[in-house]
């Protein structure tokens, strides 16, 4: 039993570590207690651990735990919509509305003219329908919820078959797989076609009295090439409508402008063009290319949107006021810049259209008087990517600082920057760390410079 004498006291160790990590004291106590319990088990199982080792390892673990707290990060990866780094940042206008609505009362469900109870999101729904040039629209928590909700609404007992092409049974990431989403929604998947080719007659043959709808899923995060083919949307729409069936498309990213006009990248289908081609309901995320808050938008036929809003599950996935106000600002902005949507004040769109000359000038300013004795720093031409499961084929020119450390390893330097203030996340190759300028907000350039200086010293 004497081995247990190596265990420090929870109280004393917690008291010593708390000031350093700046976390609430009960959380530090909990963390330290768990670590010491873990070491107690290890010691009882005949392990050998000294008190110094236990204290040092607890301290390291606690620091890492403190780092897991949600905090701002400088995205130097060159991936615009980085799922791990929070997808799209909000623009200044959405952010200031968030501040106002979050910290006060609002007319969330209150009708100011009559003084009576009002409808939630009435303005937003009209604005969305206007932007999408369609009959009606609504928004829920995220795109996955929007799809589940739509399927639940449109399938019924005895009429629950959903036809999907085998080339669209995709995994989006983070546990989102079309076959599983269908199952959760009470739908029965009817796969048609082959991985590379689906014909109109494949869809046609699959239609039975039990068919509820035809679903199209945008291949957001991969592409197929070679001997491929699929019917035009207009043809599938005609087939669906001839059989009295709805055609629904899960579009994913929700670009509101022609992406190929902003940067040398692919054209991402817009909800407007899908609806024009005959899709009855289109579903997409609010926080990918649209650049709003996390949300899932459904737009299209008014009768179907009305049904969706009556489905009890709608209540479980509805947006709160923080999403509603930021989405409202994002949508209003697009409406105001409708003539030229590329002018919307949306950070990801700004990043997309920044010229490499601008990026180079900023890189030169950051590079100026950085200590280069121990680390070789150069400005390199690189490639940025849209990310977030959009436009998987598109890489476009960018500029990065390339850091080649002489006195420490590349992973070590990368880690120092990730654990710095602010945290900076770049990407590494065997020999170098790259900090891509395209996804760095220009107003944080001086902070980036200071953080690099600190990491190099
Ligand atoms: C991203 C994506 C989703 C998931 O969207 P969330 O907003 O994360 O729920 C669903 N479908 C497609 C096609 C997507 O690209």
Short mmCIF file of C-alpha atoms and ligand atoms in Angstrom, two decimals:
data_model
loop_
_atom_site.label_atom_id
_atom_site.label_comp_id
_atom_site.label_asym_id
_atom_site.label_seq_id
_atom_site.Cartn_x
_atom_site.Cartn_y
_atom_site.Cartn_z
CA UNK A 1 0.00 0.00 0.00
CA UNK A 2 2.93 2.35 0.51
CA UNK A 3 3.05 2.96 -3.22
CA UNK A 4 -0.11 5.06 -2.83
CA UNK A 5 1.99 7.53 -0.88
CA UNK A 6 3.07 8.83 -4.31
CA UNK A 7 -0.44 10.27 -4.81
CA UNK A 8 -0.61 14.03 -4.28
CA UNK A 9 -3.56 15.54 -2.42
CA UNK A 10 -6.36 16.56 -4.80
CA UNK A 11 -6.97 19.81 -2.92
CA UNK A 12 -3.34 20.90 -2.93
CA UNK A 13 -2.64 20.01 -6.52
CA UNK A 14 -5.86 21.65 -7.72
CA UNK A 15 -5.04 24.80 -5.75
CA UNK A 16 -1.60 24.93 -7.33
CA UNK A 17 -2.81 24.41 -10.90
CA UNK A 18 -6.04 26.47 -10.90
CA UNK A 19 -4.47 29.96 -11.32
CA UNK A 20 -2.42 28.82 -14.28
CA UNK A 21 -5.27 27.47 -16.43
CA UNK A 22 -7.92 30.02 -15.49
CA UNK A 23 -10.78 27.49 -15.43
CA UNK A 24 -13.60 27.46 -12.84
CA UNK A 25 -12.25 25.85 -9.69
CA UNK A 26 -14.84 23.00 -9.46
CA UNK A 27 -13.79 21.92 -12.95
CA UNK A 28 -10.10 21.92 -11.98
CA UNK A 29 -10.98 19.88 -8.86
CA UNK A 30 -12.96 17.39 -10.94
CA UNK A 31 -10.17 17.00 -13.48
CA UNK A 32 -7.46 16.55 -10.85
CA UNK A 33 -9.60 14.09 -8.84
CA UNK A 34 -10.16 11.95 -11.95
CA UNK A 35 -6.45 11.94 -12.76
CA UNK A 36 -5.50 10.96 -9.24
CA UNK A 37 -8.15 8.22 -9.18
CA UNK A 38 -6.72 6.93 -12.42
CA UNK A 39 -3.22 6.86 -10.94
CA UNK A 40 -4.55 5.14 -7.81
CA UNK A 41 -5.81 2.29 -10.01
CA UNK A 42 -2.49 2.17 -11.86
CA UNK A 43 -0.51 2.06 -8.62
CA UNK A 44 -2.75 -0.65 -7.16
CA UNK A 45 -2.23 -2.67 -10.31
CA UNK A 46 1.45 -2.72 -9.46
CA UNK A 47 2.55 0.22 -11.57
CA UNK A 48 5.44 2.47 -10.59
CA UNK A 49 4.73 6.19 -10.69
CA UNK A 50 6.46 8.94 -8.78
CA UNK A 51 4.67 11.93 -7.35
CA UNK A 52 6.59 14.26 -9.69
CA UNK A 53 5.42 12.26 -12.69
CA UNK A 54 1.79 12.26 -11.52
CA UNK A 55 1.86 16.00 -10.91
CA UNK A 56 3.50 16.77 -14.24
CA UNK A 57 1.13 14.57 -16.18
CA UNK A 58 -1.93 16.02 -14.43
CA UNK A 59 -0.71 19.52 -15.20
CA UNK A 60 -0.22 18.66 -18.87
CA UNK A 61 -3.64 17.01 -19.08
CA UNK A 62 -5.31 19.99 -17.43
CA UNK A 63 -3.67 22.41 -19.88
CA UNK A 64 -4.90 20.32 -22.79
CA UNK A 65 -8.38 20.22 -21.28
CA UNK A 66 -8.31 24.03 -20.97
CA UNK A 67 -7.34 24.22 -24.65
CA UNK A 68 -10.45 22.25 -25.61
CA UNK A 69 -12.63 25.13 -24.43
CA UNK A 70 -14.37 26.74 -27.45
CA UNK A 71 -12.17 29.67 -28.48
CA UNK A 72 -11.36 31.72 -31.58
CA UNK A 73 -8.85 30.23 -33.98
CA UNK A 74 -7.00 31.81 -36.90
CA UNK A 75 -7.64 29.64 -39.92
CA UNK A 76 -4.40 29.54 -41.90
CA UNK A 77 -5.27 26.33 -43.72
CA UNK A 78 -6.52 27.97 -46.91
CA UNK A 79 -9.70 25.89 -46.60
CA UNK A 80 -12.53 28.42 -46.69
CA UNK A 81 -15.34 26.42 -45.16
CA UNK A 82 -13.42 24.33 -42.66
CA UNK A 83 -15.83 22.01 -40.87
CA UNK A 84 -13.44 21.47 -37.95
CA UNK A 85 -12.89 25.21 -37.57
CA UNK A 86 -16.57 26.14 -37.46
CA UNK A 87 -17.48 26.37 -41.17
CA UNK A 88 -18.47 29.91 -42.25
CA UNK A 89 -17.70 32.92 -40.07
CA UNK A 90 -20.55 35.44 -39.80
CA UNK A 91 -20.21 38.90 -41.30
CA UNK A 92 -20.13 42.04 -39.13
CA UNK A 93 -23.79 42.82 -39.70
CA UNK A 94 -25.03 39.40 -38.60
CA UNK A 95 -22.67 39.53 -35.63
CA UNK A 96 -23.98 42.88 -34.41
CA UNK A 97 -27.60 41.72 -34.72
CA UNK A 98 -26.64 38.67 -32.68
CA UNK A 99 -25.28 40.91 -29.95
CA UNK A 100 -28.50 42.98 -29.84
CA UNK A 101 -31.01 40.13 -29.96
CA UNK A 102 -29.04 37.88 -27.62
CA UNK A 103 -28.70 40.43 -24.85
CA UNK A 104 -32.24 41.79 -24.81
CA UNK A 105 -35.90 40.96 -25.41
CA UNK A 106 -37.30 40.73 -28.93
CA UNK A 107 -40.55 40.25 -30.86
CA UNK A 108 -39.67 36.59 -31.44
CA UNK A 109 -43.30 35.44 -31.15
CA UNK A 110 -45.02 38.75 -30.60
CA UNK A 111 -46.96 40.84 -33.09
CA UNK A 112 -46.15 44.47 -32.40
CA UNK A 113 -49.10 46.06 -34.35
CA UNK A 114 -51.78 44.02 -32.53
CA UNK A 115 -49.97 43.40 -29.26
CA UNK A 116 -50.95 39.74 -29.55
CA UNK A 117 -48.99 36.56 -29.85
CA UNK A 118 -47.18 36.47 -33.21
CA UNK A 119 -45.67 34.02 -35.61
CA UNK A 120 -42.07 32.99 -35.20
CA UNK A 121 -39.83 33.62 -38.22
CA UNK A 122 -42.61 35.09 -40.38
CA UNK A 123 -40.37 37.81 -41.82
CA UNK A 124 -37.48 35.43 -42.41
CA UNK A 125 -39.66 32.89 -44.23
CA UNK A 126 -40.96 35.54 -46.63
CA UNK A 127 -37.45 36.91 -47.20
CA UNK A 128 -36.15 33.41 -47.89
CA UNK A 129 -38.93 32.67 -50.38
CA UNK A 130 -38.20 36.01 -52.07
CA UNK A 131 -34.49 35.28 -52.33
CA UNK A 132 -35.09 31.74 -53.59
CA UNK A 133 -37.68 33.04 -56.08
CA UNK A 134 -40.12 30.40 -54.91
CA UNK A 135 -43.49 30.10 -53.18
CA UNK A 136 -42.43 29.42 -49.61
CA UNK A 137 -39.51 28.57 -47.35
CA UNK A 138 -38.60 27.85 -43.77
CA UNK A 139 -35.50 27.19 -41.70
CA UNK A 140 -34.53 24.68 -39.02
CA UNK A 141 -31.41 23.84 -37.04
CA UNK A 142 -29.26 22.34 -39.78
CA UNK A 143 -29.44 20.69 -43.18
CA UNK A 144 -29.54 17.15 -41.76
CA UNK A 145 -32.56 18.09 -39.62
CA UNK A 146 -34.19 19.72 -42.64
CA UNK A 147 -33.83 16.53 -44.64
CA UNK A 148 -35.13 14.25 -41.86
CA UNK A 149 -38.05 16.61 -41.28
CA UNK A 150 -38.90 16.77 -44.98
CA UNK A 151 -38.77 13.00 -45.39
CA UNK A 152 -40.87 12.42 -42.25
CA UNK A 153 -43.46 14.80 -43.61
CA UNK A 154 -43.61 13.35 -47.09
CA UNK A 155 -43.58 9.63 -46.30
CA UNK A 156 -46.62 7.89 -44.89
CA UNK A 157 -47.54 4.38 -43.92
CA UNK A 158 -47.91 2.28 -47.04
CA UNK A 159 -46.41 5.11 -49.09
CA UNK A 160 -42.89 5.32 -47.76
CA UNK A 161 -40.59 4.40 -50.64
CA UNK A 162 -37.96 7.00 -51.53
CA UNK A 163 -36.13 6.54 -54.82
CA UNK A 164 -32.44 7.55 -54.86
CA UNK A 165 -29.75 6.96 -57.49
CA UNK A 166 -26.91 4.66 -56.41
CA UNK A 167 -24.48 7.43 -57.36
CA UNK A 168 -26.00 9.66 -54.67
CA UNK A 169 -26.02 7.40 -51.61
CA UNK A 170 -23.39 9.60 -50.06
CA UNK A 171 -21.73 10.07 -46.72
CA UNK A 172 -21.38 13.75 -45.93
CA UNK A 173 -19.28 13.23 -42.81
CA UNK A 174 -19.93 13.33 -39.10
CA UNK A 175 -22.41 10.46 -39.16
CA UNK A 176 -24.52 11.73 -42.05
CA UNK A 177 -25.23 8.96 -44.53
CA UNK A 178 -28.16 9.10 -46.88
CA UNK A 179 -29.32 5.47 -46.34
CA UNK A 180 -29.25 5.95 -42.55
CA UNK A 181 -30.99 9.34 -42.72
CA UNK A 182 -33.76 7.71 -44.74
CA UNK A 183 -34.13 4.92 -42.23
CA UNK A 184 -34.33 7.38 -39.31
CA UNK A 185 -37.05 9.24 -41.17
CA UNK A 186 -39.26 6.17 -41.57
CA UNK A 187 -38.55 6.00 -45.29
CA UNK A 188 -37.72 2.88 -47.26
CA UNK A 189 -34.77 3.36 -49.57
CA UNK A 190 -35.23 2.23 -53.15
CA UNK A 191 -31.84 2.36 -54.89
CA UNK A 192 -31.78 2.74 -58.64
CA UNK A 193 -29.13 2.76 -61.37
CA UNK A 194 -25.45 1.95 -61.01
CA UNK A 195 -22.65 3.83 -59.28
CA UNK A 196 -21.61 5.57 -62.48
CA UNK A 197 -24.82 5.66 -64.52
CA UNK A 198 -28.47 6.16 -63.76
CA UNK A 199 -31.02 6.36 -66.58
CA UNK A 200 -34.45 7.91 -66.58
CA UNK A 201 -35.94 4.43 -67.08
CA UNK A 202 -34.24 3.31 -63.84
CA UNK A 203 -36.28 5.89 -61.95
CA UNK A 204 -39.39 5.07 -63.95
CA UNK A 205 -39.19 1.29 -63.31
CA UNK A 206 -38.85 1.89 -59.57
CA UNK A 207 -42.07 3.88 -59.20
CA UNK A 208 -44.81 1.89 -57.43
CA UNK A 209 -48.03 2.82 -55.59
CA UNK A 210 -45.83 2.88 -52.44
CA UNK A 211 -43.48 5.56 -53.80
CA UNK A 212 -43.51 8.71 -51.66
CA UNK A 213 -40.97 10.82 -53.54
CA UNK A 214 -37.82 10.94 -55.64
CA UNK A 215 -34.75 12.31 -53.83
CA UNK A 216 -31.70 13.86 -55.48
CA UNK A 217 -28.60 14.35 -53.34
CA UNK A 218 -25.85 16.70 -54.44
CA UNK A 219 -22.46 14.99 -54.54
CA UNK A 220 -20.98 17.72 -52.36
CA UNK A 221 -17.71 16.22 -51.23
CA UNK A 222 -16.66 13.96 -54.10
CA UNK A 223 -17.03 13.71 -57.83
CA UNK A 224 -17.24 10.91 -60.32
CA UNK A 225 -15.69 11.04 -63.73
CA UNK A 226 -15.26 8.77 -66.74
CA UNK A 227 -18.12 6.66 -68.11
CA UNK A 228 -20.86 8.45 -66.22
CA UNK A 229 -24.32 9.79 -66.87
CA UNK A 230 -27.59 10.80 -65.30
CA UNK A 231 -30.83 12.31 -66.54
CA UNK A 232 -31.35 16.08 -66.54
CA UNK A 233 -33.24 17.41 -63.51
CA UNK A 234 -35.99 18.62 -65.85
CA UNK A 235 -36.52 15.05 -67.11
CA UNK A 236 -36.67 13.57 -63.60
CA UNK A 237 -39.03 16.37 -62.56
CA UNK A 238 -41.36 15.63 -65.47
CA UNK A 239 -41.35 11.92 -64.62
CA UNK A 240 -42.06 12.62 -60.94
CA UNK A 241 -44.84 15.08 -61.70
CA UNK A 242 -46.44 12.79 -64.30
CA UNK A 243 -46.79 10.28 -61.45
CA UNK A 244 -47.94 12.89 -58.94
CA UNK A 245 -44.71 12.58 -56.94
CA UNK A 246 -42.59 15.31 -55.37
CA UNK A 247 -38.95 15.70 -56.40
CA UNK A 248 -36.76 16.81 -53.50
CA UNK A 249 -33.09 17.79 -53.68
CA UNK A 250 -30.59 17.84 -50.81
CA UNK A 251 -28.24 20.44 -52.20
CA UNK A 252 -25.82 20.88 -49.31
CA UNK A 253 -23.91 24.10 -49.72
CA UNK A 254 -26.46 26.71 -50.81
CA UNK A 255 -24.40 29.05 -52.99
CA UNK A 256 -26.37 32.24 -53.64
CA UNK A 257 -24.26 33.39 -56.57
CA UNK A 258 -22.36 31.90 -59.45
CA UNK A 259 -19.23 30.70 -57.69
CA UNK A 260 -17.37 30.50 -60.99
CA UNK A 261 -17.67 34.30 -61.32
CA UNK A 262 -15.95 34.86 -57.97
CA UNK A 263 -12.88 32.70 -58.39
CA UNK A 264 -11.43 30.17 -60.82
CA UNK A 265 -13.56 27.37 -59.36
CA UNK A 266 -16.45 25.09 -60.30
CA UNK A 267 -20.00 26.26 -60.66
CA UNK A 268 -21.88 25.16 -57.56
CA UNK A 269 -25.59 24.67 -58.32
CA UNK A 270 -27.74 27.32 -56.63
CA UNK A 271 -31.10 26.58 -54.98
CA UNK A 272 -32.72 29.03 -57.40
CA UNK A 273 -31.57 27.14 -60.48
CA UNK A 274 -32.61 23.78 -58.99
CA UNK A 275 -36.09 25.12 -58.29
CA UNK A 276 -36.31 26.59 -61.79
CA UNK A 277 -35.50 23.18 -63.24
CA UNK A 278 -38.47 21.60 -61.51
CA UNK A 279 -37.32 20.57 -58.03
CA UNK A 280 -40.31 20.87 -55.67
CA UNK A 281 -38.31 21.30 -52.49
CA UNK A 282 -34.67 22.20 -52.17
CA UNK A 283 -32.75 21.75 -48.91
CA UNK A 284 -29.38 23.31 -48.03
CA UNK A 285 -27.16 24.50 -45.16
CA UNK A 286 -27.04 28.09 -43.95
CA UNK A 287 -23.40 27.97 -42.84
CA UNK A 288 -21.60 26.73 -45.92
CA UNK A 289 -21.32 28.99 -48.98
CA UNK A 290 -24.27 31.09 -47.87
CA UNK A 291 -22.12 32.29 -44.97
CA UNK A 292 -24.86 32.50 -42.34
CA UNK A 293 -25.40 30.67 -39.05
CA UNK A 294 -25.71 26.89 -38.73
CA UNK A 295 -29.15 26.19 -40.12
CA UNK A 296 -31.01 24.11 -42.66
CA UNK A 297 -33.18 25.89 -45.21
CA UNK A 298 -36.08 24.31 -47.06
CA UNK A 299 -37.64 26.16 -49.99
CA UNK A 300 -40.19 25.39 -52.66
CA UNK A 301 -43.88 24.52 -52.93
CA UNK A 302 -46.11 26.33 -50.44
CA UNK A 303 -48.40 23.33 -49.77
CA UNK A 304 -45.41 21.15 -48.90
CA UNK A 305 -43.75 23.79 -46.69
CA UNK A 306 -47.07 24.17 -44.84
CA UNK A 307 -47.18 20.40 -44.23
CA UNK A 308 -43.57 20.42 -43.03
CA UNK A 309 -44.36 23.15 -40.52
CA UNK A 310 -47.30 21.12 -39.17
CA UNK A 311 -45.19 17.99 -38.63
CA UNK A 312 -44.62 17.64 -34.84
CA UNK A 313 -40.88 17.04 -35.42
CA UNK A 314 -40.61 20.63 -36.72
CA UNK A 315 -40.92 21.82 -33.11
CA UNK A 316 -37.93 19.71 -32.11
CA UNK A 317 -35.62 21.20 -34.73
CA UNK A 318 -36.83 24.79 -34.93
CA UNK A 319 -34.33 27.67 -34.81
CA UNK A 320 -33.77 29.77 -31.74
CA UNK A 321 -33.70 33.58 -31.82
CA UNK A 322 -29.90 33.68 -32.22
CA UNK A 323 -30.03 31.69 -35.43
CA UNK A 324 -33.12 33.54 -36.64
CA UNK A 325 -31.60 36.99 -36.28
CA UNK A 326 -28.26 36.11 -37.89
CA UNK A 327 -29.95 34.24 -40.73
CA UNK A 328 -32.34 37.17 -41.23
CA UNK A 329 -29.37 39.55 -41.62
CA UNK A 330 -27.60 37.18 -44.00
CA UNK A 331 -30.69 36.81 -46.18
CA UNK A 332 -31.47 40.56 -46.16
CA UNK A 333 -27.92 41.23 -47.33
CA UNK A 334 -28.30 38.92 -50.29
CA UNK A 335 -31.64 40.57 -51.13
CA UNK A 336 -30.02 44.02 -51.00
CA UNK A 337 -27.18 42.93 -53.29
CA UNK A 338 -29.37 40.83 -55.55
CA UNK A 339 -28.14 42.63 -58.65
CA UNK A 340 -24.60 41.56 -57.78
CA UNK A 341 -24.61 38.95 -55.00
CA UNK A 342 -20.81 38.81 -55.07
CA UNK A 343 -20.93 42.13 -53.18
CA UNK A 344 -22.67 40.67 -50.12
CA UNK A 345 -20.61 41.31 -47.00
CA UNK A 346 -19.97 37.64 -46.32
CA UNK A 347 -16.46 36.71 -45.14
CA UNK A 348 -16.15 33.48 -47.17
CA UNK A 349 -17.14 35.32 -50.35
CA UNK A 350 -14.63 38.09 -49.62
CA UNK A 351 -11.94 35.47 -49.10
CA UNK A 352 -12.90 33.81 -52.37
CA UNK A 353 -12.50 36.95 -54.42
CA UNK A 354 -9.37 38.41 -52.80
CA UNK A 355 -6.61 38.71 -55.40
CA UNK A 356 -3.31 36.91 -54.87
CA UNK A 357 -1.55 40.30 -55.21
CA UNK A 358 -3.40 41.51 -52.11
CA UNK A 359 -2.49 38.33 -50.27
CA UNK A 360 1.16 38.72 -51.28
CA UNK A 361 1.31 42.31 -50.02
CA UNK A 362 -0.11 41.20 -46.67
CA UNK A 363 2.32 38.28 -46.48
CA UNK A 364 5.22 40.71 -47.08
CA UNK A 365 4.00 42.96 -44.25
CA UNK A 366 3.75 40.01 -41.86
CA UNK A 367 7.15 38.69 -42.92
CA UNK A 368 8.88 42.03 -42.38
CA UNK A 369 11.16 41.92 -39.31
CA UNK A 370 10.20 38.41 -38.24
CA UNK A 371 13.24 36.68 -36.71
CA UNK A 372 14.64 34.45 -39.45
CA UNK A 373 17.92 33.22 -37.87
CA UNK A 374 16.40 29.95 -36.68
CA UNK A 375 13.63 29.62 -39.23
CA UNK A 376 13.66 30.19 -42.93
CA UNK A 377 10.49 32.07 -43.94
CA UNK A 378 9.47 32.59 -47.55
CA UNK A 379 6.35 33.59 -49.45
CA UNK A 380 5.00 30.75 -51.58
CA UNK A 381 2.31 30.35 -54.19
CA UNK A 382 -0.12 27.74 -52.90
CA UNK A 383 -3.59 26.41 -53.58
CA UNK A 384 -6.66 27.14 -51.44
CA UNK A 385 -9.85 25.06 -51.40
CA UNK A 386 -13.54 25.83 -50.80
CA UNK A 387 -13.84 22.91 -48.31
CA UNK A 388 -16.87 22.09 -46.16
CA UNK A 389 -17.89 19.39 -48.57
CA UNK A 390 -18.30 21.79 -51.49
CA UNK A 391 -16.66 21.83 -54.91
CA UNK A 392 -14.25 18.94 -54.30
CA UNK A 393 -12.60 19.52 -57.68
CA UNK A 394 -11.72 23.16 -57.08
CA UNK A 395 -8.33 24.38 -55.97
CA UNK A 396 -7.41 27.97 -56.69
CA UNK A 397 -4.32 30.15 -56.35
CA UNK A 398 -3.34 31.48 -52.97
CA UNK A 399 -0.33 32.79 -51.05
CA UNK A 400 1.21 31.36 -47.91
CA UNK A 401 4.09 31.96 -45.55
CA UNK A 402 6.32 28.91 -45.62
CA UNK A 403 8.24 28.31 -42.40
CA UNK A 404 11.17 25.88 -42.35
CA UNK A 405 12.53 25.65 -38.79
CA UNK A 406 16.21 24.81 -38.30
CA UNK A 407 16.24 24.39 -34.53
CA UNK A 408 12.98 22.52 -33.96
CA UNK A 409 10.78 20.03 -35.79
CA UNK A 410 7.93 21.15 -38.07
CA UNK A 411 5.25 19.45 -35.89
CA UNK A 412 6.65 21.16 -32.81
CA UNK A 413 6.48 24.62 -34.40
CA UNK A 414 2.97 23.88 -35.70
CA UNK A 415 1.89 22.86 -32.19
CA UNK A 416 3.38 26.03 -30.65
CA UNK A 417 1.28 28.12 -33.04
CA UNK A 418 -1.86 26.07 -32.32
CA UNK A 419 -1.36 26.58 -28.58
CA UNK A 420 -0.50 30.26 -28.90
CA UNK A 421 -2.74 33.28 -28.39
CA UNK A 422 -4.49 33.52 -30.75
CA UNK A 423 -4.37 29.87 -31.81
CA UNK A 424 -3.17 29.58 -35.42
CA UNK A 425 -3.89 26.46 -37.46
CA UNK A 426 -1.87 26.00 -40.64
CA UNK A 427 -0.88 22.87 -42.49
CA UNK A 428 2.39 20.98 -42.68
CA UNK A 429 4.43 18.94 -45.09
CA UNK A 430 7.48 16.91 -44.05
CA UNK A 431 9.77 19.91 -44.21
CA UNK A 432 7.64 23.00 -43.72
CA UNK A 433 4.71 24.68 -42.04
CA UNK A 434 2.42 26.69 -44.32
CA UNK A 435 0.24 29.58 -43.18
CA UNK A 436 -2.16 30.41 -45.98
CA UNK A 437 -3.24 34.04 -46.15
CA UNK A 438 -6.50 33.46 -48.01
CA UNK A 439 -8.50 32.45 -44.95
CA UNK A 440 -6.90 34.86 -42.50
CA UNK A 441 -8.94 38.00 -41.72
CA UNK A 442 -6.74 40.98 -42.72
CA UNK A 443 -7.59 42.71 -39.44
CA UNK A 444 -5.84 39.89 -37.53
CA UNK A 445 -2.59 40.12 -39.53
CA UNK A 446 -0.74 41.94 -36.76
CA UNK A 447 -1.86 39.36 -34.18
CA UNK A 448 -0.65 36.64 -36.53
CA UNK A 449 2.71 38.38 -36.79
CA UNK A 450 3.02 38.62 -33.00
CA UNK A 451 2.01 34.98 -32.54
CA UNK A 452 4.61 33.83 -35.09
CA UNK A 453 7.27 35.91 -33.38
CA UNK A 454 6.43 34.31 -30.04
CA UNK A 455 6.46 30.80 -31.49
CA UNK A 456 9.86 31.43 -33.10
CA UNK A 457 11.50 32.86 -30.00
C1 LIG B 1 -23.26 19.49 -45.74
C2 LIG B 1 -24.36 18.67 -46.28
C3 LIG B 1 -25.37 18.19 -45.45
C4 LIG B 1 -25.35 18.39 -43.96
O1 LIG B 1 -25.56 19.70 -43.59
P1 LIG B 1 -25.58 20.14 -42.06
O2 LIG B 1 -25.96 21.58 -42.12
O3 LIG B 1 -24.23 19.88 -41.53
O4 LIG B 1 -26.60 19.32 -41.36
C5 LIG B 1 -26.37 17.45 -46.01
N1 LIG B 1 -26.40 17.19 -47.32
C6 LIG B 1 -25.45 17.63 -48.17
C7 LIG B 1 -25.55 17.29 -49.62
C8 LIG B 1 -24.40 18.40 -47.68
O5 LIG B 1 -23.44 18.86 -48.50
#
